[in-house]
Short mmCIF file of C-alpha atoms in Angstrom, two decimals:
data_model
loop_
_atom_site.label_atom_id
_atom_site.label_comp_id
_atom_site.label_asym_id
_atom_site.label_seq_id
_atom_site.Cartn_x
_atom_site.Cartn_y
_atom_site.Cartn_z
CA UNK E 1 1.45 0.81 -37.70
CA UNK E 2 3.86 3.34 -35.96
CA UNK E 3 1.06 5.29 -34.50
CA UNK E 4 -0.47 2.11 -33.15
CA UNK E 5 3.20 1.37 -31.76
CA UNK E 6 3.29 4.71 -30.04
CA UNK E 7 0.10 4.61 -28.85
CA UNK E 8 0.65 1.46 -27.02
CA UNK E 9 3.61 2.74 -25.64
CA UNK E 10 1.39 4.91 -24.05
CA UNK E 11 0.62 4.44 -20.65
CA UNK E 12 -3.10 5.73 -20.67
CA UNK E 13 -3.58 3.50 -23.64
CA UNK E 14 -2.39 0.53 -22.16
CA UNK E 15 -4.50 1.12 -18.83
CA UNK E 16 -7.40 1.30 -20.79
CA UNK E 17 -7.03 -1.49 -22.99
CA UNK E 18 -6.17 -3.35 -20.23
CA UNK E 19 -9.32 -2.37 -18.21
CA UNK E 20 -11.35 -2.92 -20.99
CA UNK E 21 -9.90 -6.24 -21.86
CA UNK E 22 -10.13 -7.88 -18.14
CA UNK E 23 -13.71 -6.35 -17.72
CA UNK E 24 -14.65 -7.71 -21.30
CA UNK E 25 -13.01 -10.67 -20.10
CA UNK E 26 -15.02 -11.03 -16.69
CA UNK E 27 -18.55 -9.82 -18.57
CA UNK E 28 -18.04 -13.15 -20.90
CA UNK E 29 -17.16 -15.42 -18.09
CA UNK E 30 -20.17 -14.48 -15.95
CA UNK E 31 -22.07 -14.54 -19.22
CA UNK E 32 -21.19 -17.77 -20.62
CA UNK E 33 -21.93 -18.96 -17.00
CA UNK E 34 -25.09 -18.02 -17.21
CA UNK E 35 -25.85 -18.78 -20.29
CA UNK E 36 -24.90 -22.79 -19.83
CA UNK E 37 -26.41 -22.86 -16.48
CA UNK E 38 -29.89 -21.85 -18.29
CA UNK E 39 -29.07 -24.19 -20.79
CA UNK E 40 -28.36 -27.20 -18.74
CA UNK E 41 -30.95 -26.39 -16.44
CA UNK E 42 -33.56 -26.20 -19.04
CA UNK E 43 -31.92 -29.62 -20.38
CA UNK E 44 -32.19 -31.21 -17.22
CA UNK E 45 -35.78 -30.52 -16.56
CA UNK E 46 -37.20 -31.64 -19.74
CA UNK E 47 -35.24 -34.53 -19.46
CA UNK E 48 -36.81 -35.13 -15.81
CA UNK E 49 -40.80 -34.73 -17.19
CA UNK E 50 -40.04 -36.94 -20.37
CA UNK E 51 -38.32 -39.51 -18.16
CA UNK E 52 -40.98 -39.67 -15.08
CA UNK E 53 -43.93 -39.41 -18.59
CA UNK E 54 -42.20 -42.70 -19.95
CA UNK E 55 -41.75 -44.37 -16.61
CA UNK E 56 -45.73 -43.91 -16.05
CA UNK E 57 -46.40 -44.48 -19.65
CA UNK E 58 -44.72 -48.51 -18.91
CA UNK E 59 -45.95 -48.53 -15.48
CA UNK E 60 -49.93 -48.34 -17.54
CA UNK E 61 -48.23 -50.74 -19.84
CA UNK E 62 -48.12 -53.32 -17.10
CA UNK E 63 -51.18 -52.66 -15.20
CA UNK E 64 -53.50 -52.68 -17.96
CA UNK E 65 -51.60 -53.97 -21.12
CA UNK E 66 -51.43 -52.55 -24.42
CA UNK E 67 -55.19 -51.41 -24.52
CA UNK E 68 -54.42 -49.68 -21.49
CA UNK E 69 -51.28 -48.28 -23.02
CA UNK E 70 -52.99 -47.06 -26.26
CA UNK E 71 -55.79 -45.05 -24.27
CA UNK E 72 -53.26 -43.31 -22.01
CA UNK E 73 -51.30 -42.06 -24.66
CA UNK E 74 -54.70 -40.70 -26.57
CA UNK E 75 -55.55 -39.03 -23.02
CA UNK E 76 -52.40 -37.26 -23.35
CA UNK E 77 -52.53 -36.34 -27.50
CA UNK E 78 -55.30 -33.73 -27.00
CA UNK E 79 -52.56 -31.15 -24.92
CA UNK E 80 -49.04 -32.46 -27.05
CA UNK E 81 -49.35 -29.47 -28.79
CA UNK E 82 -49.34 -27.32 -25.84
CA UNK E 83 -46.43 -29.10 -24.52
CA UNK E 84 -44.63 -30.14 -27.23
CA UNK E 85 -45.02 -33.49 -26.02
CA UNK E 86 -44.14 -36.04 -28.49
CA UNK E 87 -45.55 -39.70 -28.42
CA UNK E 88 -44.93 -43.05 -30.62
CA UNK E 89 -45.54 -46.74 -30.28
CA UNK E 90 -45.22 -48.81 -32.49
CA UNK E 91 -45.39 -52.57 -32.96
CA UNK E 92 -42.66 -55.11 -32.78
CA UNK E 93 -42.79 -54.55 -36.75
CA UNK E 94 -42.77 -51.16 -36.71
CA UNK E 95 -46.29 -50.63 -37.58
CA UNK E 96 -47.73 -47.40 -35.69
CA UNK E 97 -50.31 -48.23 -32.84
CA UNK E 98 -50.59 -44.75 -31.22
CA UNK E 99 -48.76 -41.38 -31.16
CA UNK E 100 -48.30 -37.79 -33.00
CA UNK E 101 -45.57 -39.31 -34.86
CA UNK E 102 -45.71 -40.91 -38.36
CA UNK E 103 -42.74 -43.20 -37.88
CA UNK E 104 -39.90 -44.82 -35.73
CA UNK E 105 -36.73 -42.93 -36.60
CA UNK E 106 -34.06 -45.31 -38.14
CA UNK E 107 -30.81 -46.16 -36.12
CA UNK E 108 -33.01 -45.51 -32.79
CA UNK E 109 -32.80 -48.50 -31.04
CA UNK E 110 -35.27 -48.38 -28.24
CA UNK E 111 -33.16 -48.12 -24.93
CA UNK E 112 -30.48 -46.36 -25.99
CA UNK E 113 -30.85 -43.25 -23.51
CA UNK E 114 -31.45 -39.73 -24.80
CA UNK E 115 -31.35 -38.40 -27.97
CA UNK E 116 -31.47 -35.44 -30.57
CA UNK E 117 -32.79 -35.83 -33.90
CA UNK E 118 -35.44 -34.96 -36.72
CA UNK E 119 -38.63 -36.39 -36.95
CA UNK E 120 -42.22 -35.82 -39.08
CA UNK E 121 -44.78 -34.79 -36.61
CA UNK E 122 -48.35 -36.59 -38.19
CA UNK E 123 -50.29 -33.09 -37.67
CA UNK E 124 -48.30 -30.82 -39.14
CA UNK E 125 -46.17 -33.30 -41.88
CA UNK E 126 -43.01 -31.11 -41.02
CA UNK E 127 -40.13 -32.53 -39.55
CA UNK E 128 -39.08 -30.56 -36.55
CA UNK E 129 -36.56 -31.15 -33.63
CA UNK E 130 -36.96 -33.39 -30.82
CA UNK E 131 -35.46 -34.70 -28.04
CA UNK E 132 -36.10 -38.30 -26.75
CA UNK E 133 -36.03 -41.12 -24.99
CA UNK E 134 -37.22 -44.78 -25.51
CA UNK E 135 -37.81 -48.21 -23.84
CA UNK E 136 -38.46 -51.69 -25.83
CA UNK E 137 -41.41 -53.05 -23.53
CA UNK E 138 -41.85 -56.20 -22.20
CA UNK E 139 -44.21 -57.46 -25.36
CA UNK E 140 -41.77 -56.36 -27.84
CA UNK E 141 -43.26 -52.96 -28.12
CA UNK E 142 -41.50 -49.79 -28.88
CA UNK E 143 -42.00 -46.54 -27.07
CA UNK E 144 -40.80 -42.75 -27.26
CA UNK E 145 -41.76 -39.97 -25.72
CA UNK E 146 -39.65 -36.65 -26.47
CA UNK E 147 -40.47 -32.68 -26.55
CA UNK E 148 -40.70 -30.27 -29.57
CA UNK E 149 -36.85 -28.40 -29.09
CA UNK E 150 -37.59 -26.10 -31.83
CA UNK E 151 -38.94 -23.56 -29.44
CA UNK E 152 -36.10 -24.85 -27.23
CA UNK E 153 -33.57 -23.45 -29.84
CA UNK E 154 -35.30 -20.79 -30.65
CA UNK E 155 -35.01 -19.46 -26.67
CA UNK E 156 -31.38 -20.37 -27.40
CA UNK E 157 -30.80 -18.04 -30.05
CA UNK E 158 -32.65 -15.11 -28.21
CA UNK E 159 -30.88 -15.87 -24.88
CA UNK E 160 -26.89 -15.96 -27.17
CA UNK E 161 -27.79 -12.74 -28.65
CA UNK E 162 -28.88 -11.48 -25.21
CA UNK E 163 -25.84 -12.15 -24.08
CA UNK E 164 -23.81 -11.05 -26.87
CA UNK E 165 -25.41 -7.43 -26.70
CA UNK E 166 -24.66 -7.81 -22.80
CA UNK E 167 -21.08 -8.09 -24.01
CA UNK E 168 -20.87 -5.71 -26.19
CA UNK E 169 -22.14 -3.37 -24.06
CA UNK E 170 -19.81 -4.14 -20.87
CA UNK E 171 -17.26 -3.87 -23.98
CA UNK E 172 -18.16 0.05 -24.43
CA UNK E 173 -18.73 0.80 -20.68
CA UNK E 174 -15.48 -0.81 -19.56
CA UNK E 175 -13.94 1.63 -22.51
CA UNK E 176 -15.45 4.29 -20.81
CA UNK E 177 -14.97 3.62 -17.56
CA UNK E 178 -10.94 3.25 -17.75
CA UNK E 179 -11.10 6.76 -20.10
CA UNK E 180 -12.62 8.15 -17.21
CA UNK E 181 -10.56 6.59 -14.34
CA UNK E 182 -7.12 6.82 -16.33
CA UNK E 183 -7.79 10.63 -17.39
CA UNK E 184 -8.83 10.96 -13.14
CA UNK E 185 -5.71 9.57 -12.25
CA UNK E 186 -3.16 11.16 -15.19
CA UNK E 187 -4.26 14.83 -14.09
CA UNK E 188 -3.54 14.22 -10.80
CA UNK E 189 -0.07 12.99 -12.05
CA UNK E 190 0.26 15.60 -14.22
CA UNK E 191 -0.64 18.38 -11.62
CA UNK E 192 2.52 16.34 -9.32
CA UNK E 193 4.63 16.04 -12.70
CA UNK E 194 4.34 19.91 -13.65
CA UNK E 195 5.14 20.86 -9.68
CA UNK E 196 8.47 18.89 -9.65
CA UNK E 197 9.76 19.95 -13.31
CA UNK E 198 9.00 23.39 -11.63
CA UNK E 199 10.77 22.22 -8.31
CA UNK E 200 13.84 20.90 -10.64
CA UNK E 201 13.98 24.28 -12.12
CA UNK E 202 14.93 25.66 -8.89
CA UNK E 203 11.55 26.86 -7.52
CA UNK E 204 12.27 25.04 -4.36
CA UNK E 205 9.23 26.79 -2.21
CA UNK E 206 6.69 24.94 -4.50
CA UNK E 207 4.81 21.90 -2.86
CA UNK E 208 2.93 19.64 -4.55
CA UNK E 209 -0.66 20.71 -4.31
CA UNK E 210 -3.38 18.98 -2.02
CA UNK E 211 -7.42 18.67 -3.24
CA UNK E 212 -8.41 18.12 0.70
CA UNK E 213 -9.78 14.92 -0.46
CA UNK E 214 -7.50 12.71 1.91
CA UNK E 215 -7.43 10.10 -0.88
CA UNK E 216 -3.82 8.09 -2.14
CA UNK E 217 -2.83 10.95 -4.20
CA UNK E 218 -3.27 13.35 -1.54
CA UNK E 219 -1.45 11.13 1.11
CA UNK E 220 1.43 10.68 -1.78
CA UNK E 221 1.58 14.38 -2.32
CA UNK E 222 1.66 14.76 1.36
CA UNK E 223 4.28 12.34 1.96
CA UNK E 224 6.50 14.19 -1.33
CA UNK E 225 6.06 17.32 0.56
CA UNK E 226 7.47 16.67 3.90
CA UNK E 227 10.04 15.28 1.80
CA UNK E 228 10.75 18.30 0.36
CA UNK E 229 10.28 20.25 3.70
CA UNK E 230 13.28 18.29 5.10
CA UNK E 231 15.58 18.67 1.44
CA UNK E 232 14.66 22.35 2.51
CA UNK E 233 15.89 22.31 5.87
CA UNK E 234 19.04 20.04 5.18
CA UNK E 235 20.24 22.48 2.21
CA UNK E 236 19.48 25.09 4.34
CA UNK E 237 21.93 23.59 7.44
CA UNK E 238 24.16 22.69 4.71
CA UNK E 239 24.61 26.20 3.59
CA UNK E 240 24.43 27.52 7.60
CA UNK E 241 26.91 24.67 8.43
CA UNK E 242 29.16 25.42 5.33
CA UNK E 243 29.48 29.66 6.27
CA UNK E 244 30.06 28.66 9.79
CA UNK E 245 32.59 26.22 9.25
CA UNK E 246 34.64 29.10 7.34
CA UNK E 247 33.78 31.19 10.27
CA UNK E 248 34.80 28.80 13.02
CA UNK E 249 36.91 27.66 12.04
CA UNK E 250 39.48 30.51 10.97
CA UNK E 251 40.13 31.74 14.23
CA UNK E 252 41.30 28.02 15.53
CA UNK E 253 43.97 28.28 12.80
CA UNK E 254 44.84 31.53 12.71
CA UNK E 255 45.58 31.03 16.39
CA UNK E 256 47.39 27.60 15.34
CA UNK E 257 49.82 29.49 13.02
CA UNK E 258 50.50 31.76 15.38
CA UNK E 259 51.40 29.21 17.96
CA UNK E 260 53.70 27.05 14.77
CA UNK E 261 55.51 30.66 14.19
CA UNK E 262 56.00 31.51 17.20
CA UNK E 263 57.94 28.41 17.55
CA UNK E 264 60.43 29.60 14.86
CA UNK E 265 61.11 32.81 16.95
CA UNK E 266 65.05 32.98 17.29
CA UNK E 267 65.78 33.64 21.09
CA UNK E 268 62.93 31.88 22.71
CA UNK E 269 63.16 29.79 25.51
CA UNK E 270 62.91 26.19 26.04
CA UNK E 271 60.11 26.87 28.33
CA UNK E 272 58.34 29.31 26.23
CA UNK E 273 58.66 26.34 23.49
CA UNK E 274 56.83 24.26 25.25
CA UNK E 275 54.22 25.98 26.17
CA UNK E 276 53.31 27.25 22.54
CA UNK E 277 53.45 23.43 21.48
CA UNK E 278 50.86 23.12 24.25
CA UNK E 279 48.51 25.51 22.97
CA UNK E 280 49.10 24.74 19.24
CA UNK E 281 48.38 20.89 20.07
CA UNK E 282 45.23 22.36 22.07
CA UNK E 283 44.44 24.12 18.91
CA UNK E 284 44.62 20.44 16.80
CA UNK E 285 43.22 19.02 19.25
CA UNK E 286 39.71 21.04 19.31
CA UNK E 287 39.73 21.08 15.60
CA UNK E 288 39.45 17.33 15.52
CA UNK E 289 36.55 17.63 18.14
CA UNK E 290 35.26 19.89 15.71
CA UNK E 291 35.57 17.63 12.28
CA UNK E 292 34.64 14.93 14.60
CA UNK E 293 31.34 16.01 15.76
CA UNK E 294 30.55 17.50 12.21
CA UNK E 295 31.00 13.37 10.58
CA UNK E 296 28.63 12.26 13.53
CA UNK E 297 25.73 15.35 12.56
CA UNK E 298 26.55 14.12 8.84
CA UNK E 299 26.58 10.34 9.75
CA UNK E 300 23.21 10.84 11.75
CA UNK E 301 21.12 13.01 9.34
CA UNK E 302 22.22 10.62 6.73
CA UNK E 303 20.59 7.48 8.67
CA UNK E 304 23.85 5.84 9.04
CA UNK E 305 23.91 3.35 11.35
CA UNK E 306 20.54 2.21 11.51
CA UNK E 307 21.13 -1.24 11.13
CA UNK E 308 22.74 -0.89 14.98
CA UNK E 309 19.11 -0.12 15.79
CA UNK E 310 17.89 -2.81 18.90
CA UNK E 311 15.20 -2.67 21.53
CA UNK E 312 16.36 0.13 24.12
CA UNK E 313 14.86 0.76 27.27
CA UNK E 314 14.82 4.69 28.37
CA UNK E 315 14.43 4.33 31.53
CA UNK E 316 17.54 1.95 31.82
CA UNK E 317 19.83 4.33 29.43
CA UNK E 318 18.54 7.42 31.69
CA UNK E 319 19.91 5.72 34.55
CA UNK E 320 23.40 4.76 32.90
CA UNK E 321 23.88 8.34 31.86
CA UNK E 322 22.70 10.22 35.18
CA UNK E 323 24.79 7.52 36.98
CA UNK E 324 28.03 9.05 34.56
CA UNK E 325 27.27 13.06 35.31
CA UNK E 326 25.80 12.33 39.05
CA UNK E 327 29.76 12.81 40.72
CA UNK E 328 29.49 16.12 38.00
CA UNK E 329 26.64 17.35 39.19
CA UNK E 330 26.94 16.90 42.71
CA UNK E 331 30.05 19.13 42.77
CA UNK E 332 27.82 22.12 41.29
CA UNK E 333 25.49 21.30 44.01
CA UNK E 334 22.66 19.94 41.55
CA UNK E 335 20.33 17.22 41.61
CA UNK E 336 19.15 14.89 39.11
CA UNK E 337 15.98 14.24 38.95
CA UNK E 338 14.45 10.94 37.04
CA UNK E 339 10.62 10.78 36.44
CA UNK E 340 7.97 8.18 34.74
CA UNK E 341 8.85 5.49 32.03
CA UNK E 342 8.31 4.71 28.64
CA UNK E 343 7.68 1.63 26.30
CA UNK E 344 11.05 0.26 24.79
CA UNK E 345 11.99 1.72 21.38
CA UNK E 346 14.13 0.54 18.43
CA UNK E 347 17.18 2.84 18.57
CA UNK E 348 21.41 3.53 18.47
CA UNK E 349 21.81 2.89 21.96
CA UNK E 350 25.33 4.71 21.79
CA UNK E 351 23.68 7.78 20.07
CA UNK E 352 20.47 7.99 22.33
CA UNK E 353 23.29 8.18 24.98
CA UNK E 354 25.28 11.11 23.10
CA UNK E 355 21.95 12.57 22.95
CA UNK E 356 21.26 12.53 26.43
CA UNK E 357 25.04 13.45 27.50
CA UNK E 358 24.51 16.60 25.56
CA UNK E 359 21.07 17.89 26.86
CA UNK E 360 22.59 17.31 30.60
CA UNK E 361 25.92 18.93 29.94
CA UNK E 362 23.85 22.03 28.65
CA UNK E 363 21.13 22.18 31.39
CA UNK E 364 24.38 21.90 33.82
CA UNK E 365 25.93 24.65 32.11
CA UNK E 366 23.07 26.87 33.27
CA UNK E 367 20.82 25.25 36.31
CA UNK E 368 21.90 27.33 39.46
CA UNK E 369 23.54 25.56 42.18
CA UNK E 370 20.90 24.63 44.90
CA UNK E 371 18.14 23.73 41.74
CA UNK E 372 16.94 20.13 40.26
CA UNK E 373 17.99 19.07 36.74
CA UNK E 374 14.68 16.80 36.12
CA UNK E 375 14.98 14.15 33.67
CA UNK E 376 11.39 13.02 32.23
CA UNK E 377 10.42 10.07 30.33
CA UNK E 378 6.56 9.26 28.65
CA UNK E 379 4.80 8.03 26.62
CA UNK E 380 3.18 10.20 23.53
CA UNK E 381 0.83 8.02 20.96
CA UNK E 382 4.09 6.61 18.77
CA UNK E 383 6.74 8.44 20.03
CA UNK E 384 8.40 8.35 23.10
CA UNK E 385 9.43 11.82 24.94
CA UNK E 386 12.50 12.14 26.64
CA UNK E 387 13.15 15.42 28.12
CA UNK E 388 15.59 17.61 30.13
CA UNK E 389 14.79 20.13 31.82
CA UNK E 390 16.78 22.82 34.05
CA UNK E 391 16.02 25.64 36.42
CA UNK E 392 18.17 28.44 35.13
CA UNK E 393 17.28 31.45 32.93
CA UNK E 394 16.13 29.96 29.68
CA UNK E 395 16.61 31.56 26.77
CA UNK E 396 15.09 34.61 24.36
CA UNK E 397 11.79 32.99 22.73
CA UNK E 398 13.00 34.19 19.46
CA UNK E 399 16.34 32.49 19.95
CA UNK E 400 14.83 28.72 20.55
CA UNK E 401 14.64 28.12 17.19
CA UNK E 402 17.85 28.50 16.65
CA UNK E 403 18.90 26.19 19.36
CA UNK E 404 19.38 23.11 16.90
CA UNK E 405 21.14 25.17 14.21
CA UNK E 406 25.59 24.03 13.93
CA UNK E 407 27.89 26.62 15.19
CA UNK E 408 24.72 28.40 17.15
CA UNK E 409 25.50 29.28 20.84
CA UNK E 410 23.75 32.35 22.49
CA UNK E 411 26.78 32.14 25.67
CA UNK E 412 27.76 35.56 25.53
CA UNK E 413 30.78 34.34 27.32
CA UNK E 414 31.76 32.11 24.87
CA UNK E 415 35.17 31.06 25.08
CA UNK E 416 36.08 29.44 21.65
CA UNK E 417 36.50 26.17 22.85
CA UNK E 418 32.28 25.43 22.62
CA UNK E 419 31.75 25.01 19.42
CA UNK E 420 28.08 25.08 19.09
CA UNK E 421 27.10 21.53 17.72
CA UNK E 422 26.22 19.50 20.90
CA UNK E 423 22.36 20.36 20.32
CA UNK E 424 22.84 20.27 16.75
CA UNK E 425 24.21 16.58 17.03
CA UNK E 426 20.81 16.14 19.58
CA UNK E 427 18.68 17.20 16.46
CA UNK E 428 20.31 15.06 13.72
CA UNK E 429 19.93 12.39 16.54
CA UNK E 430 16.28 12.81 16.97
CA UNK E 431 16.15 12.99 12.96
CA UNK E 432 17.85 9.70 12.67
CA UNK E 433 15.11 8.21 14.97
CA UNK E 434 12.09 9.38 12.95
CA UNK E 435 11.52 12.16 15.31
CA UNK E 436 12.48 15.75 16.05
CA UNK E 437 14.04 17.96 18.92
CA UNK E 438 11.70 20.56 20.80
CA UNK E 439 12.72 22.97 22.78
CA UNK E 440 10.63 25.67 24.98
CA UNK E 441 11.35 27.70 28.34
CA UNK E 442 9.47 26.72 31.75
CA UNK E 443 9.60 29.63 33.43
CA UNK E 444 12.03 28.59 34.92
CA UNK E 445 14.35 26.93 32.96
CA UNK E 446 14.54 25.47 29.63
CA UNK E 447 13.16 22.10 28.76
CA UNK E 448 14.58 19.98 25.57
CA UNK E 449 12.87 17.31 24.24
CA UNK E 450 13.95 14.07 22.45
CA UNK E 451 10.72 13.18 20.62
CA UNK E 452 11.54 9.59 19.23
CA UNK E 453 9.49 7.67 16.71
CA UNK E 454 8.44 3.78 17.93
CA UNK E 455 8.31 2.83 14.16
CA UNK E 456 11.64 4.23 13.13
#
């Protein structure tokens, strides 16, 4: 009994019972179907020919009397054996006038509609089954007229064991089948099973594997692994985000202690005071910017916020932003350029416009004065494509990689106050919206993209 119990507990067991008992089930439904439409069919036609022979049998009895009556049903006597017709009339005592029967059943009252019984047939003296039906004619007569159903039953029996060995062999294929299909789809499960316990065990390179066949388990296993691609890349900006924040972030304070000891000094001015408060409340102040950007890269790559998602027109945000850096811009003597249009998307309307704010403010950081800043919008299958692109000197192909990494800035002339998360925040942006950040140089200039999902 406790091996049963575990057994069930099984999963692979309880697939295949359960295959085999709704295909077992469904065998002896269509079965039984057919087996009571033959039936009733074969019912309902015998029924039909002994109904239309006793309808013509009175119809004689009428035309031409009893005489008539008597020689019809001695026409038909010669081929009752063929049929397994069955004939009988008797007289309004009982006596026998003509007929393959020896006598009129008892409890048959002539009229009473159709019936199944025993009777003694007069050639054989064996009483076999019939079915019948009878009329009391207009004389006083009594008629019935029925078939042999021994062979009847007989095609019964064969036809229920027919469809008992149907069953019972539906019974051993469906046991087959769901061995086959449940030990199909447990090594595929097994194969994903074994790759995570080795995943868990800190083998984090390992993907699940792929048989090329495109089927659900390959799409699942697909779908696992670009989960595990982005785990991959968020532990891996976790740990690049985690070294540079200790790296960052030490000269900011350093430089803030310096500016709170300074204050201490015996001897120093009022003046003097005030300007180290200055710099050690500029200090604070771009630490905060720094912890603040940081929450929004966390918030975004966590999905926060996405139930602020609403319809949001590119081209209309575009022109909100350019409309913002346009007085910028034309200071450095640069254009802005807007081009083409897009479909409206479902996305953070205040973070699309961080987004954007951060591409220009880095194109302007490098387009030449004189040169175009071109915004573009399109169309791409799914996604929409928002990009930025500037005329200045790009940068080093094996640095655009990098581009989207916290605390990354290639500005040689970096002044300490850039922190290197503006395209950082772009990426966690586009990651939010089901999408990713591209970035590649135009020769010349560099162009970043916003790809955006539709569906996100």
């Amino acid at each position: 009994m406790d091996n049963l119990r575990l057994s069930l507990k099984n999963s692979r067991t309880r697939l295949v019972l359960a295959s085999m008992v709704l295909s077992t089930l469904l065998t002896a439904t269509v079965l039984t179907m057919v087996y009571f439409t033959a039936n009733r069919t074969i019912s309902g036609e015998t029924r039909s020919v002994v109904q239309a022979e006793l309808t013509g049998l009175a119809d004689e009895y009428e035309r031409r009397g009893m005489i008539g009556l008597i020689s019809a049903i001695d026409r038909r006597l010669p081929t009752a054996a063929e049929r397994d017709a069955l004939y009988l009339l008797t007289g309004r005592q009982g006596t026998k006038l003509a007929g393959n029967l020896t006598h009129w059943p008892e409890g048959i009252t002539p009229g009473s509609g159709w019936v199944d019984l025993q009777l003694r047939k007069e050639d054989t003296d064996q009483y076999v089954p019939i079915s019948a039906a009878s009329v009391r004619l207009p004389g006083g007569e009594r008629l019935l007229v029925g078939r042999d159903s021994l062979a009847r039953q007989q095609f019964d029996r064969v036809l229920f064991r027919s469809v008992a060995l149907a069953l019972a062999t539906a019974l051993a294929l469906s046991l087959l089948t769901g061995w086959l299909l449940t030990r199909l789809v447990f090594s595929r499960l097994k194969d994903i099973a074994n790759t995570a316990d080795n995943i868990v065990s800190g083998d984090l390179a390992l993907r699940m594997p792929l048989r090329g066949t495109g089927d659900e388990f390959d799409q699942v296993a697909g779908t696992l692994n670009n989960m595990l691609d982005r785990i991959e890349e968020l532990i891996s900006n976790l740990r690049t985000t985690s070294n540079s924040i200790a790296h960052d972030l030490r000269s900011p304070l350093s430089r803030l202690r310096q500016r709170v000891e300074s204050l201490a000094e015996p001897g120093k001015s009022d003046q003097d005071r005030e300007i180290d408060m200055a710099r050690a409340t500029g200090e604070i102040d771009h630490l905060l910017r720094v912890l603040s950007q940081l929450t929004e890269i966390s918030r975004a790559e966590a999905g926060l916020g996405r139930e602020q998602f609403e319809p949001v027109k590119l081209l209309q945000l575009v022109g909100d932003v350019v409309e913002l850096y346009e007085p910028v811009a034309s200071d450095q003597n640069i254009r802005l350029e807007v081009v083409g249009n897009a479909k409206p998307i479902q996305g953070h309307r205040p973070l699309l416009s961080q987004a954007l704010s951060n591409l220009l403010e880095n194109a302007m950081r490098y387009a030449p004065p004189g040169t175009a800043i071109t915004i573009e919008i399109q169309d791409d299958g799914d996604y929409a494509l928002l990009s930025v692109r500037d005329r200045g000197p790009g940068v080093p192909e094996s640095d655009l990689p990098r581009l989207q990494m916290p605390f990354v800035t290639l500005d040689p002339a970096r002044t300490g106050r850039n922190a290197g998360l503006g395209l950082a925040l772009v990426a966690a942006i586009s990651h939010m919206h089901g999408g990713t950040f591209l970035a590649r140089n135009r020769k010349p200039g560099l162009e970043t993209t916003l790809k955006l999902s539709r569906n996100s």
